[in-house]
mmCIF file of C-alpha atoms in Angstrom:
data_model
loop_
_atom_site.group_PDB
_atom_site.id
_atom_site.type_symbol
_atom_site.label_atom_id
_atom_site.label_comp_id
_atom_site.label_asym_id
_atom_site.label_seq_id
_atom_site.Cartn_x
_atom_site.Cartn_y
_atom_site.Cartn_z
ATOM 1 C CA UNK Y 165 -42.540 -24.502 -9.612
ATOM 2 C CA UNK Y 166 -45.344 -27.100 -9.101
ATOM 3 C CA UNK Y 167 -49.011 -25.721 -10.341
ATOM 4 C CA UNK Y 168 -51.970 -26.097 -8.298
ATOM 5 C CA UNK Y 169 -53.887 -28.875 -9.155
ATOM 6 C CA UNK Y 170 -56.950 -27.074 -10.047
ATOM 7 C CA UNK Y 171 -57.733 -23.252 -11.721
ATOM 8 C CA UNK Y 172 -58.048 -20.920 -9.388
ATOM 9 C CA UNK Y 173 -61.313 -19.148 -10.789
ATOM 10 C CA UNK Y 174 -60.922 -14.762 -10.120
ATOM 11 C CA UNK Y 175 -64.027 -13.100 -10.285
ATOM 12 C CA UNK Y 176 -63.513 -9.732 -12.843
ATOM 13 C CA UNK Y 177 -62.978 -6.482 -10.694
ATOM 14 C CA UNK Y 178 -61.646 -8.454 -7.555
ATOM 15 C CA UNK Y 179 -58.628 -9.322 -6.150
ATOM 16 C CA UNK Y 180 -57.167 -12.791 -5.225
ATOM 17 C CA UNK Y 181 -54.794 -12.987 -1.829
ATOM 18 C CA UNK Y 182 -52.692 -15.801 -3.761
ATOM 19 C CA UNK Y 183 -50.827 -15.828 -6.298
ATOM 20 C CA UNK Y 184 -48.547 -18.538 -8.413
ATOM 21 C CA UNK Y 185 -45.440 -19.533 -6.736
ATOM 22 C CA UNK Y 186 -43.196 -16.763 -8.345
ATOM 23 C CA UNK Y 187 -40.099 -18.498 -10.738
ATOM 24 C CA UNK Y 188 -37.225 -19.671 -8.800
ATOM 25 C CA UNK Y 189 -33.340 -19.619 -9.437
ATOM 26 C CA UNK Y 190 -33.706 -23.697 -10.641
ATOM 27 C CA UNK Y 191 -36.414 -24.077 -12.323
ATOM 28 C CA UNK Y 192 -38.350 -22.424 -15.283
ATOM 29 C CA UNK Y 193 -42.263 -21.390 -14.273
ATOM 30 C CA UNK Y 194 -45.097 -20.123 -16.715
ATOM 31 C CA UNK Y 195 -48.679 -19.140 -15.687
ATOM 32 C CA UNK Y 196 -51.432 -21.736 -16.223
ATOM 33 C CA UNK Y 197 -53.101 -21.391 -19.275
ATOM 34 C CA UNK Y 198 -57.040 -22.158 -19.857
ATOM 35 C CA UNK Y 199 -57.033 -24.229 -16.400
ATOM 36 C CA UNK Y 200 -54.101 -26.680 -17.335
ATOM 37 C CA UNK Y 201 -50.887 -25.665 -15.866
ATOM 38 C CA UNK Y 202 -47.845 -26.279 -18.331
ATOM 39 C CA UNK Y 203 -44.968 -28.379 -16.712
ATOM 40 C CA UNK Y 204 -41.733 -28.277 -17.154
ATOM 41 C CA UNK Y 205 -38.756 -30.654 -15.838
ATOM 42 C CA UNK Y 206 -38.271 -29.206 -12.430
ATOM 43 C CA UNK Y 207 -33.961 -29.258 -13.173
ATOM 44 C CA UNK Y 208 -34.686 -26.647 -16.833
ATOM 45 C CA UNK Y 209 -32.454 -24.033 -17.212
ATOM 46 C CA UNK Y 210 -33.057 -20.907 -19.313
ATOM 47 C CA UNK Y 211 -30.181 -18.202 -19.613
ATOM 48 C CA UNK Y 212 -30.347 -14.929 -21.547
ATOM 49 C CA UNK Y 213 -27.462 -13.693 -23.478
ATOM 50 C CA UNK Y 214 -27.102 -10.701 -20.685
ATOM 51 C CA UNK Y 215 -27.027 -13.524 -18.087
ATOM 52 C CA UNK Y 216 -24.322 -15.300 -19.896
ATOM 53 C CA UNK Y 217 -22.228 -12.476 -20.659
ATOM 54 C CA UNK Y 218 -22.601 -11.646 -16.798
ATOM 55 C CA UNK Y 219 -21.258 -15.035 -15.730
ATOM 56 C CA UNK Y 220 -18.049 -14.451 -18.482
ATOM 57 C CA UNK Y 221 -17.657 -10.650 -16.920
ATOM 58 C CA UNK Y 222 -17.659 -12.465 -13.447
ATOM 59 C CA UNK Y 223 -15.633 -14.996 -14.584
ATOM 60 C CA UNK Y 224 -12.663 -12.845 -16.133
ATOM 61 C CA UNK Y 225 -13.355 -10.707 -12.855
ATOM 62 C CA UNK Y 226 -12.300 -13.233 -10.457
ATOM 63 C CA UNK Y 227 -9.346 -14.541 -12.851
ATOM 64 C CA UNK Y 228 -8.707 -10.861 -12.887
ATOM 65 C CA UNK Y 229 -8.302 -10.369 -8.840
ATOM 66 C CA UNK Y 230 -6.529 -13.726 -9.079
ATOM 67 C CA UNK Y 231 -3.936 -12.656 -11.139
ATOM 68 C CA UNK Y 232 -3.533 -9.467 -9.344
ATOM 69 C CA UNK Y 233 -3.385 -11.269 -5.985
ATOM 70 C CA UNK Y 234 -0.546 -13.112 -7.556
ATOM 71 C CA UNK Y 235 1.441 -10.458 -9.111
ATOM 72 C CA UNK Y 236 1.473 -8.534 -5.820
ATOM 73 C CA UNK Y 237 2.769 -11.187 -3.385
ATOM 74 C CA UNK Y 238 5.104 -9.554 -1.139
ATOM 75 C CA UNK Y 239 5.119 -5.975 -3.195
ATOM 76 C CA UNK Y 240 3.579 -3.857 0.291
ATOM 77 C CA UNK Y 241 6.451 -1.726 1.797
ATOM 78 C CA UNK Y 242 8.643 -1.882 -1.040
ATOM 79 C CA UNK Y 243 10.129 0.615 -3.212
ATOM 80 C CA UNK Y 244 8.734 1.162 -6.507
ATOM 81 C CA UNK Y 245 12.237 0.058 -7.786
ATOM 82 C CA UNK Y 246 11.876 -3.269 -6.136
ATOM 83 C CA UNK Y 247 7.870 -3.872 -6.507
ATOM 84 C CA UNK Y 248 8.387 -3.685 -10.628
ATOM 85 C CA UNK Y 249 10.737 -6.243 -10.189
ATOM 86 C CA UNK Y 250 9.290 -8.473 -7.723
ATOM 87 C CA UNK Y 251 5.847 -8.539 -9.785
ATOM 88 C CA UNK Y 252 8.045 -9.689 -12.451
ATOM 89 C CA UNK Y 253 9.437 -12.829 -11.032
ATOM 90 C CA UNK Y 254 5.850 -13.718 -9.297
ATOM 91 C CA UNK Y 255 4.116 -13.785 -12.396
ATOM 92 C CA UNK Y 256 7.417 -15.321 -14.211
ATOM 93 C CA UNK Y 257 6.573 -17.909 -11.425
ATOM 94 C CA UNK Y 258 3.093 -18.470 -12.018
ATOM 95 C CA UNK Y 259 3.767 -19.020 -15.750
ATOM 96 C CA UNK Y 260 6.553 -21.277 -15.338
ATOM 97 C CA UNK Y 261 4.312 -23.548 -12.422
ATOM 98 C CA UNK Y 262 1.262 -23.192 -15.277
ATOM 99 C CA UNK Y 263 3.440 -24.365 -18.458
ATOM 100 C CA UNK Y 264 4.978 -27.047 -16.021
ATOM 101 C CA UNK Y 265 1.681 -28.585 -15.178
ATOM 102 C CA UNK Y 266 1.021 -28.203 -18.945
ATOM 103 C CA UNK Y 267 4.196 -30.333 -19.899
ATOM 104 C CA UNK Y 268 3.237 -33.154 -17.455
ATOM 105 C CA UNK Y 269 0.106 -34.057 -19.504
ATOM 106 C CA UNK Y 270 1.926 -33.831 -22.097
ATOM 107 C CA UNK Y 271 4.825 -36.277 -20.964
ATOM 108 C CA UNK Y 272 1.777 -38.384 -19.609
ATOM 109 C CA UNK Y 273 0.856 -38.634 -23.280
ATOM 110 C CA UNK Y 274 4.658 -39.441 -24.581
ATOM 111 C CA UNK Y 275 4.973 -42.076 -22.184
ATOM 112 C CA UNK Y 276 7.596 -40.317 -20.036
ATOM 113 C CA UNK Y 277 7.014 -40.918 -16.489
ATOM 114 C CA UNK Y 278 10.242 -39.646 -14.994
ATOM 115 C CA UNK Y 279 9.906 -36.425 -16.619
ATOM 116 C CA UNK Y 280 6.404 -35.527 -15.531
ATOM 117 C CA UNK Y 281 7.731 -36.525 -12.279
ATOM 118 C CA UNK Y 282 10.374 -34.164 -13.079
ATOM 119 C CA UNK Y 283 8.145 -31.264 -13.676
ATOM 120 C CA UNK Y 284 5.446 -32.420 -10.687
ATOM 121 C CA UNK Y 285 8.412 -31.479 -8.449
ATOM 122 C CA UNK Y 286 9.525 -28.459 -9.894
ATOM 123 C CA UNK Y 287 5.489 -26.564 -9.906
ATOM 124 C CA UNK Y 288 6.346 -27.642 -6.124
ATOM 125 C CA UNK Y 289 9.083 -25.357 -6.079
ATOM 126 C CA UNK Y 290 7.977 -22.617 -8.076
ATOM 127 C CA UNK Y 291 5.159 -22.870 -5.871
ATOM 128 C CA UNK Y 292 7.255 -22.659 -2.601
ATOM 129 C CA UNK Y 293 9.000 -19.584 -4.060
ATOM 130 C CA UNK Y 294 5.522 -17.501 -4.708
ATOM 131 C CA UNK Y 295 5.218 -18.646 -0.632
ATOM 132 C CA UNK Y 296 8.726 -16.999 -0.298
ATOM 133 C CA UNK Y 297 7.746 -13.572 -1.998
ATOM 134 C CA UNK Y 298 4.547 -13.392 0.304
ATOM 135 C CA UNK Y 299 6.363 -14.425 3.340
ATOM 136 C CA UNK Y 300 8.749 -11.642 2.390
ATOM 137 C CA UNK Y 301 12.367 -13.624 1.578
ATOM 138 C CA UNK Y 302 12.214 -12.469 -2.006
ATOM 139 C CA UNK Y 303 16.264 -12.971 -1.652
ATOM 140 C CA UNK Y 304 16.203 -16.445 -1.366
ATOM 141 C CA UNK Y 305 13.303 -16.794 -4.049
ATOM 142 C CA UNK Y 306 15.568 -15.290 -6.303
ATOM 143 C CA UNK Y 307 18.520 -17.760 -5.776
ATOM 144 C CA UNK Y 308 15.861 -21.222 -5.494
ATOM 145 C CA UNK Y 309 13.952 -19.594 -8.266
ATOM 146 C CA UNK Y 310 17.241 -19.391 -10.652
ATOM 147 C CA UNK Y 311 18.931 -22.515 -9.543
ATOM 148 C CA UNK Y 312 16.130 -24.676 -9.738
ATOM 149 C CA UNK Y 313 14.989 -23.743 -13.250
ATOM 150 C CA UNK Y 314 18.357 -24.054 -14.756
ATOM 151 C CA UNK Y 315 18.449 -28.117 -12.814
ATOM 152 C CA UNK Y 316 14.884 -27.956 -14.321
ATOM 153 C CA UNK Y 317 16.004 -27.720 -18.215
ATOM 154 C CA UNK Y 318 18.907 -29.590 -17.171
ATOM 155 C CA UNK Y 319 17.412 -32.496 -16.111
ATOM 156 C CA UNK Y 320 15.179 -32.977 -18.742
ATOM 157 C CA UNK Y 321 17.481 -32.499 -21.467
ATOM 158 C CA UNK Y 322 20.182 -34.588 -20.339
ATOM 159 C CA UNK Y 323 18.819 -37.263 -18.539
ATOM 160 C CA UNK Y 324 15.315 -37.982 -20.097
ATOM 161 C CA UNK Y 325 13.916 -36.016 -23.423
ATOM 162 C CA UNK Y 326 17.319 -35.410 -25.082
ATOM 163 C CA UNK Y 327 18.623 -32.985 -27.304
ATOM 164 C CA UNK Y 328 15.942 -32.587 -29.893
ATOM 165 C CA UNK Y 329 13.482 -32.170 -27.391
ATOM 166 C CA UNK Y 330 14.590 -28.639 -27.491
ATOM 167 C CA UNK Y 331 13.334 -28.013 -23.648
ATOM 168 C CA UNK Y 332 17.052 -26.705 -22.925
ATOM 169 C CA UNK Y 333 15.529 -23.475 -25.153
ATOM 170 C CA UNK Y 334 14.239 -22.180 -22.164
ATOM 171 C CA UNK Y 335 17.702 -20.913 -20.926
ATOM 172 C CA UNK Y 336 16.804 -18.008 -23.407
ATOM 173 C CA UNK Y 337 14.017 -16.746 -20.940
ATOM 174 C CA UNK Y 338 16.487 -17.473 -17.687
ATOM 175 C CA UNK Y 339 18.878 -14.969 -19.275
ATOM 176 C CA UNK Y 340 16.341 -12.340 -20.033
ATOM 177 C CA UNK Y 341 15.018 -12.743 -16.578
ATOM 178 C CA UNK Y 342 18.247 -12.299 -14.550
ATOM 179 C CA UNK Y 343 18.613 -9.123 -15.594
ATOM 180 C CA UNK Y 344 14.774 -7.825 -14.799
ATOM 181 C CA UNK Y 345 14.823 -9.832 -11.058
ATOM 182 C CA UNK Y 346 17.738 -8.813 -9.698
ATOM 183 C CA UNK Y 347 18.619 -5.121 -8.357
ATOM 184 C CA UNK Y 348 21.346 -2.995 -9.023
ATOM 185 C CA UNK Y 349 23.050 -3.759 -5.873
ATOM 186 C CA UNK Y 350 22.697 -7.430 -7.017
ATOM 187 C CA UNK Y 351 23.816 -7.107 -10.409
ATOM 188 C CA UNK Y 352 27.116 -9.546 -9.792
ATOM 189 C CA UNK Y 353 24.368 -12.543 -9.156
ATOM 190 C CA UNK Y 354 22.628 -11.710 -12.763
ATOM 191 C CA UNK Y 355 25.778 -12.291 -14.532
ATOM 192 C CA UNK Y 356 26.733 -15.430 -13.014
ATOM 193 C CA UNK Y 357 23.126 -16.825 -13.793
ATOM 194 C CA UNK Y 358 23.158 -15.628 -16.734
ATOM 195 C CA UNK Y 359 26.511 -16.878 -17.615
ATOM 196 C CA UNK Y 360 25.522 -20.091 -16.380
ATOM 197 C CA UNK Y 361 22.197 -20.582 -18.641
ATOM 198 C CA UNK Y 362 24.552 -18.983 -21.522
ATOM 199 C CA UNK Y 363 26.872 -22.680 -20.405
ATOM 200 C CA UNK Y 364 24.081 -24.954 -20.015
ATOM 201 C CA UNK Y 365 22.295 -23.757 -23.182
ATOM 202 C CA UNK Y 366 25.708 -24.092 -25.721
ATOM 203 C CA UNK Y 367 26.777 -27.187 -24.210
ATOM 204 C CA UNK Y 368 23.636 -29.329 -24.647
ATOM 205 C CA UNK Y 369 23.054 -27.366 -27.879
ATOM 206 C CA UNK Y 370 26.256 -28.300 -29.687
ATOM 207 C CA UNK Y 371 26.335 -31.638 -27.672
ATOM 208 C CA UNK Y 372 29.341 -31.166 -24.846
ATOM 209 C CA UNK Y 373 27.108 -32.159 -22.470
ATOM 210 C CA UNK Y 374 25.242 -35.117 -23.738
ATOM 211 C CA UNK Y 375 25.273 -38.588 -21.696
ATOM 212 C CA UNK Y 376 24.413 -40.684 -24.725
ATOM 213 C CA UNK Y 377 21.172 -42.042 -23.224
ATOM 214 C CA UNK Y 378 18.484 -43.315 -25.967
ATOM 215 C CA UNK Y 379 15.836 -40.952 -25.355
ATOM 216 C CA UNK Y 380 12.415 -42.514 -24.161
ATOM 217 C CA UNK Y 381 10.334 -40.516 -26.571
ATOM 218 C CA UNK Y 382 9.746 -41.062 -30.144
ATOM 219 C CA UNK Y 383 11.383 -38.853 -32.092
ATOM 220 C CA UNK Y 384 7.961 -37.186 -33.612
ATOM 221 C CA UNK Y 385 7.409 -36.221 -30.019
ATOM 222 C CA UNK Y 386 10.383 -34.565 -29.547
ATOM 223 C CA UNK Y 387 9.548 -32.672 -32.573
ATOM 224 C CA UNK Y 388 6.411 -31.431 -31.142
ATOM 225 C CA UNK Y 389 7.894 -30.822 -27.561
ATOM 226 C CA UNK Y 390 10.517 -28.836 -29.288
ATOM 227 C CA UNK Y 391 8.079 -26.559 -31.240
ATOM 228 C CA UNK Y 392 6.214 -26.179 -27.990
ATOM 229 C CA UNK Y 393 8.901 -25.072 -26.006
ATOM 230 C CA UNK Y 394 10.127 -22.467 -28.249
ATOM 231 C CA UNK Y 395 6.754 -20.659 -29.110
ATOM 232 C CA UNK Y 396 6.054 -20.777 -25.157
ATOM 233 C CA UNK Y 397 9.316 -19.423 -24.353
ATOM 234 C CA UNK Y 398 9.712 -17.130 -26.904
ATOM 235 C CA UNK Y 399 5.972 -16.080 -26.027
ATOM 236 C CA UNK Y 400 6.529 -15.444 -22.153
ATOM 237 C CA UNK Y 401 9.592 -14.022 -22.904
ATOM 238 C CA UNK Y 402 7.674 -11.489 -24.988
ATOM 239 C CA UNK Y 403 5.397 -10.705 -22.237
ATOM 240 C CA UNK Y 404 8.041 -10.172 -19.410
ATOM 241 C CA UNK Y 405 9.505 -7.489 -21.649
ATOM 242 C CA UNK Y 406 6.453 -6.470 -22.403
ATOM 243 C CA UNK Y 407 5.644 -6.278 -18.584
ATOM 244 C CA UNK Y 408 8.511 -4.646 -17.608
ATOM 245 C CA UNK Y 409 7.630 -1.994 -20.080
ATOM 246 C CA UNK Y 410 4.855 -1.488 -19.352
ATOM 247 C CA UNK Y 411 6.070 -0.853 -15.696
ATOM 248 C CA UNK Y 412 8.667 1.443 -16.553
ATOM 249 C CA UNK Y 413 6.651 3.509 -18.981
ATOM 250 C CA UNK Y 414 4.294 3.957 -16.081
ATOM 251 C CA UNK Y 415 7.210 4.969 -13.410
ATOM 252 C CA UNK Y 416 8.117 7.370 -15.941
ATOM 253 C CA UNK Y 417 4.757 8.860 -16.278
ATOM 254 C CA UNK Y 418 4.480 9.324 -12.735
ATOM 255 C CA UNK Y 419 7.572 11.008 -12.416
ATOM 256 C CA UNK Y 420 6.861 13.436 -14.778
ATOM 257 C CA UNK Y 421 3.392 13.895 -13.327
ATOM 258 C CA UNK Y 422 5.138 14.765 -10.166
ATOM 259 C CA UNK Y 423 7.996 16.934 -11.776
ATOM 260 C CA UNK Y 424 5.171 18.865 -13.446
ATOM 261 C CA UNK Y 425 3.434 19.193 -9.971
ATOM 262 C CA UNK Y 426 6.545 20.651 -8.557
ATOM 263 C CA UNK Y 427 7.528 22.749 -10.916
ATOM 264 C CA UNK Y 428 3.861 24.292 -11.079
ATOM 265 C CA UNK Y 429 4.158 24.473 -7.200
ATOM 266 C CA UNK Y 430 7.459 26.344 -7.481
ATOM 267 C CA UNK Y 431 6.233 28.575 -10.545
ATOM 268 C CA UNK Y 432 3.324 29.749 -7.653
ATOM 269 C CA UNK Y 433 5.421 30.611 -4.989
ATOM 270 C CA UNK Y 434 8.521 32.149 -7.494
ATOM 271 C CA UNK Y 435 8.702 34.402 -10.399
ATOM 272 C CA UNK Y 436 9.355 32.087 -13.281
ATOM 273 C CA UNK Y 437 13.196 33.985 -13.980
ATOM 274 C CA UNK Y 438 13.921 33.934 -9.901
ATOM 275 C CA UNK Y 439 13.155 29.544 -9.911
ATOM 276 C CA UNK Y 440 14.908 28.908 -12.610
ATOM 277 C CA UNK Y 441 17.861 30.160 -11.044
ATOM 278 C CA UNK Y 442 17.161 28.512 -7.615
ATOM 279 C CA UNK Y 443 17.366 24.911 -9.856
ATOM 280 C CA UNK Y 444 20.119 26.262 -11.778
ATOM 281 C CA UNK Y 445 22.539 26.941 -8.974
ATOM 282 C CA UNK Y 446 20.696 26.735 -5.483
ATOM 283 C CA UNK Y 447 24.036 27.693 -3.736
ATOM 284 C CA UNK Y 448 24.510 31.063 -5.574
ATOM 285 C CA UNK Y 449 22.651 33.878 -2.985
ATOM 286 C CA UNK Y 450 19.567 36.194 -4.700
ATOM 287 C CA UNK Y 451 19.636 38.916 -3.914
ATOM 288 C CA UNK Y 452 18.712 41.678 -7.183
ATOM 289 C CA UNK Y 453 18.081 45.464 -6.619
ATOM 290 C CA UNK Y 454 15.478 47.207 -8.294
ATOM 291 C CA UNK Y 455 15.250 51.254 -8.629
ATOM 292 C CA UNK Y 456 11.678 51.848 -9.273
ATOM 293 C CA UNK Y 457 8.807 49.813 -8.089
ATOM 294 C CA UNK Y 458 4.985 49.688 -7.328
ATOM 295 C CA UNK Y 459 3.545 47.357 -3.963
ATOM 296 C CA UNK Y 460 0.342 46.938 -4.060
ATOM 297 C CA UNK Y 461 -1.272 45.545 -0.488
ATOM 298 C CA UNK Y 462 -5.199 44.749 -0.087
ATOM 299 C CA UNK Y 463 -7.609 43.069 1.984
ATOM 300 C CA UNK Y 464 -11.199 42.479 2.328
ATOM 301 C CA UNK Y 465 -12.879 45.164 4.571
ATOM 302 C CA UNK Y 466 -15.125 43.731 7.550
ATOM 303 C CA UNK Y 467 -13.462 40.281 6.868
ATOM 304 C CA UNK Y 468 -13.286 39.567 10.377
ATOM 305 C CA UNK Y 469 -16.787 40.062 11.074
ATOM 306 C CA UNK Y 470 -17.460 38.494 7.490
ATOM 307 C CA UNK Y 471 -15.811 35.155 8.754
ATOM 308 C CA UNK Y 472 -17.196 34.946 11.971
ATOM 309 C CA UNK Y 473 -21.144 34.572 10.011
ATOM 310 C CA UNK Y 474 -20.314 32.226 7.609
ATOM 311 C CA UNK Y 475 -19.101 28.656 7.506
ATOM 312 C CA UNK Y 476 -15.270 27.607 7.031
ATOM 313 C CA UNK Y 477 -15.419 26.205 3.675
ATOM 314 C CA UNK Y 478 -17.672 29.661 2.334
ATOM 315 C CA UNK Y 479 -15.117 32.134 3.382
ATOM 316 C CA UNK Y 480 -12.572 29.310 1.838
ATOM 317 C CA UNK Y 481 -14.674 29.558 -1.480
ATOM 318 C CA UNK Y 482 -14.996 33.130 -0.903
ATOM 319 C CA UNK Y 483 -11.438 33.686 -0.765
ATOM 320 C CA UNK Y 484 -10.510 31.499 -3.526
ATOM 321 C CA UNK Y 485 -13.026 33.473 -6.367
ATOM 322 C CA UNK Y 486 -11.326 36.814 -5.265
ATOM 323 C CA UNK Y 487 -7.741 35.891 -5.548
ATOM 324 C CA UNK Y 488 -8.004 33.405 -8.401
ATOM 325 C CA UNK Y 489 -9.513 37.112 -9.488
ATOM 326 C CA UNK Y 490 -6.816 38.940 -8.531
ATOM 327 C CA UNK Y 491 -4.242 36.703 -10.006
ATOM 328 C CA UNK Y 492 -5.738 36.705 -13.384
ATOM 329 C CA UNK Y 493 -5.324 40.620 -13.574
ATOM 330 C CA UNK Y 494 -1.663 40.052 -11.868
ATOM 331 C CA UNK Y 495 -0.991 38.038 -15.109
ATOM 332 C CA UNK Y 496 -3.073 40.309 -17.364
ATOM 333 C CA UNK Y 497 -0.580 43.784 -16.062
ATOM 334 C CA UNK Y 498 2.724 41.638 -15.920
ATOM 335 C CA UNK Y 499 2.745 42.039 -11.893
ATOM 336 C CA UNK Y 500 3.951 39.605 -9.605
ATOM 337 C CA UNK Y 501 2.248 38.010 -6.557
ATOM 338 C CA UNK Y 502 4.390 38.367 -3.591
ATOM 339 C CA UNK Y 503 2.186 36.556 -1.169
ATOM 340 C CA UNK Y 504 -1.365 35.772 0.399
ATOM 341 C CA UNK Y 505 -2.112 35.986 4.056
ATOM 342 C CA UNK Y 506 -5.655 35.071 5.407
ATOM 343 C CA UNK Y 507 -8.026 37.940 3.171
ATOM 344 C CA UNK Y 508 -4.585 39.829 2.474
ATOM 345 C CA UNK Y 509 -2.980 40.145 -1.261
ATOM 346 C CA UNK Y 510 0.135 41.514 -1.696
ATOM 347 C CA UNK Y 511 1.252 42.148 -5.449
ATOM 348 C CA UNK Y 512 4.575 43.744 -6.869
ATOM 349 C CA UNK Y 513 4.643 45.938 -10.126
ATOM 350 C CA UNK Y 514 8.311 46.458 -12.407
ATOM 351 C CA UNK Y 515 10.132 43.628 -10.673
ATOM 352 C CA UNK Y 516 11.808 40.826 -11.204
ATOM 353 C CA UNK Y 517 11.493 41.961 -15.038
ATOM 354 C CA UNK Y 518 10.886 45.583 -15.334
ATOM 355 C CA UNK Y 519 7.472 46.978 -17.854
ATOM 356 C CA UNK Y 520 7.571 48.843 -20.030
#
């Protein structure tokens, strides 16, 4: 902030109308000091530690959403079956266009053109197929996704890096994948790309497919290429698993959230003994005869008059302290709650298990 040019002179007790230019965003300000004002270069830039580790938080927020927004490309409307498996290949995707764009540098670096032309064209594909999944032809993903990785590997270890590259290594992830893409009703197609990679991978492994082309890499690139590709694929191969884990642990949680839910539900409306039999065999009829037993039936008298003076969600409140009430001395006696209706509570003494 530029200082006046002069001191601006305050008589003590009174007030002045202006003050300094306050700090801005760009610029660092201090107050003038003795009648000189201090000056700073106008472009200074001071940052707190808070500040910065607000700029990181914001940061891994927005990578965060990013991520997110990728993972769930085309998931709306689909079951929970196919969701867990369609995050997997969109994120499988976005890995395999990041490492790509990784290995083109890298190729840059080797002196191999034609395979970082390779790989330019294949983040163009992977990228097409993350278009597919948000578009909604996840089928067809699957199949461009598959074939064009396994032409990927195949290209660049035949024609260009060779053998020792060791870039044919990612076949291992191809075959784990198949099996976590595909559904059950598609379960033929994982086998035959899987039986493919398992082909592509021993042949240029043991050398049956090798077209005897000097490769245009020294040979202490390859060496590093090959160490790259196998921590990388060994590495997203270890989080897809992880992934699909995760995924399943968390279907599995919610499905026993929801069995618990039910069976609580049941447990209120049933006598434990009578809903166990109802999931036991819900064809066999229930129908049990008892000799000697107490019915208990009570309401709340002037409820009507009661309801009409308060509000709906008292007489809700009101009603929920008294049988909540009411139930706990049900439980306390051994009787069993037949049934509620409006301010009426109808309980059942010696049945379905008879007291003592």
């Amino acid at each position: 902030a530029k200082a006046p040019s002069s001191p601006t002179m305050v008589k003590p007790g009174s007030f002045h109308s202006r003050a300094p230019n306050p700090p801005s965003a760009t610029s660092s300000w201090a107050p003038e000091r003795s009648g000189t004002a201090a000056s700073f270069p106008s472009d200074s830039h001071v940052y707190s530690l808070a500040q910065v580790g607000t700029q990181a938080r914001q940061g891994a927020g927005g990578a965060l959403r990013i991520w997110r927004l990728i993972s769930d490309l085309g998931v709306a409307g689909r079951s929970v079956h196919e969701q867990r498996r369609l995050t997997v290949l969109n994120r499988t995707l976005f890995f395999g266009a990041i490492a790509s764009f990784a290995y083109v540098f890298l190729y840059l670096y080797a002196g191999s053109t034609a395979a970082a032309l390779i790989n330019a064209v294949f983040i163009s594909t992977y990228s097409v197929c993350l278009w597919l999944n948000h578009r909604g032809y996840v089928r067809v993903s699957r199949h461009v996704t598959l074939t064009g990785a396994n032409l990927h590997m195949f290209a660049l270890s035949t024609f260009v890096l060779g053998h020792a590259s060791g870039v044919h290594r990612w076949y291992w992830m191809f075959i784990v994948l198949v099996f976590l893409v595909f559904t059950r009703q598609e379960k033929l197609w994982s086998y035959l790309y899987a039986a493919l990679s398992i082909l592509l991978f021993t042949g240029i492994e043991h050398g049956y497919i090798d077209h005897n082309l000097e490769p245009v890499i020294s040979s202490e690139i390859q060496e590093v290429i090959s160490v790259v590709s196998t921590l990388l694929t060994l590495s997203i191969i270890t989080a897809i698993v992880d992934l699909f884990d995760r995924h399943t642990e968390e279907a599995e949680q919610a499905l026993q959230r929801e069995h618990d839910r039910s069976e609580s539900l049941l447990r209120n409306m049933l006598p434990t003994c009578i809903a166990a039999r109802l999931k036991g065999d819900g064809n066999e009829p229930i129908a049990d005869h008892f000799a000697d037993v107490t019915v208990l039936f009570a309401d709340i008298a002037g409820f009507t008059s009661l309801s009409q003076r308060l509000d709906p969600g008292d007489v809700v409140a009101m009603l929920n302290e008294v049988f909540s009430q009411f139930d706990e001395l049900a439980e306390k006696y051994g009787l069993e709650k037949i049934k509620t209706i409006g301010d009426a509570y109808m309980v059942a003494g010696n049945l379905p298990n008879p007291l003592d």
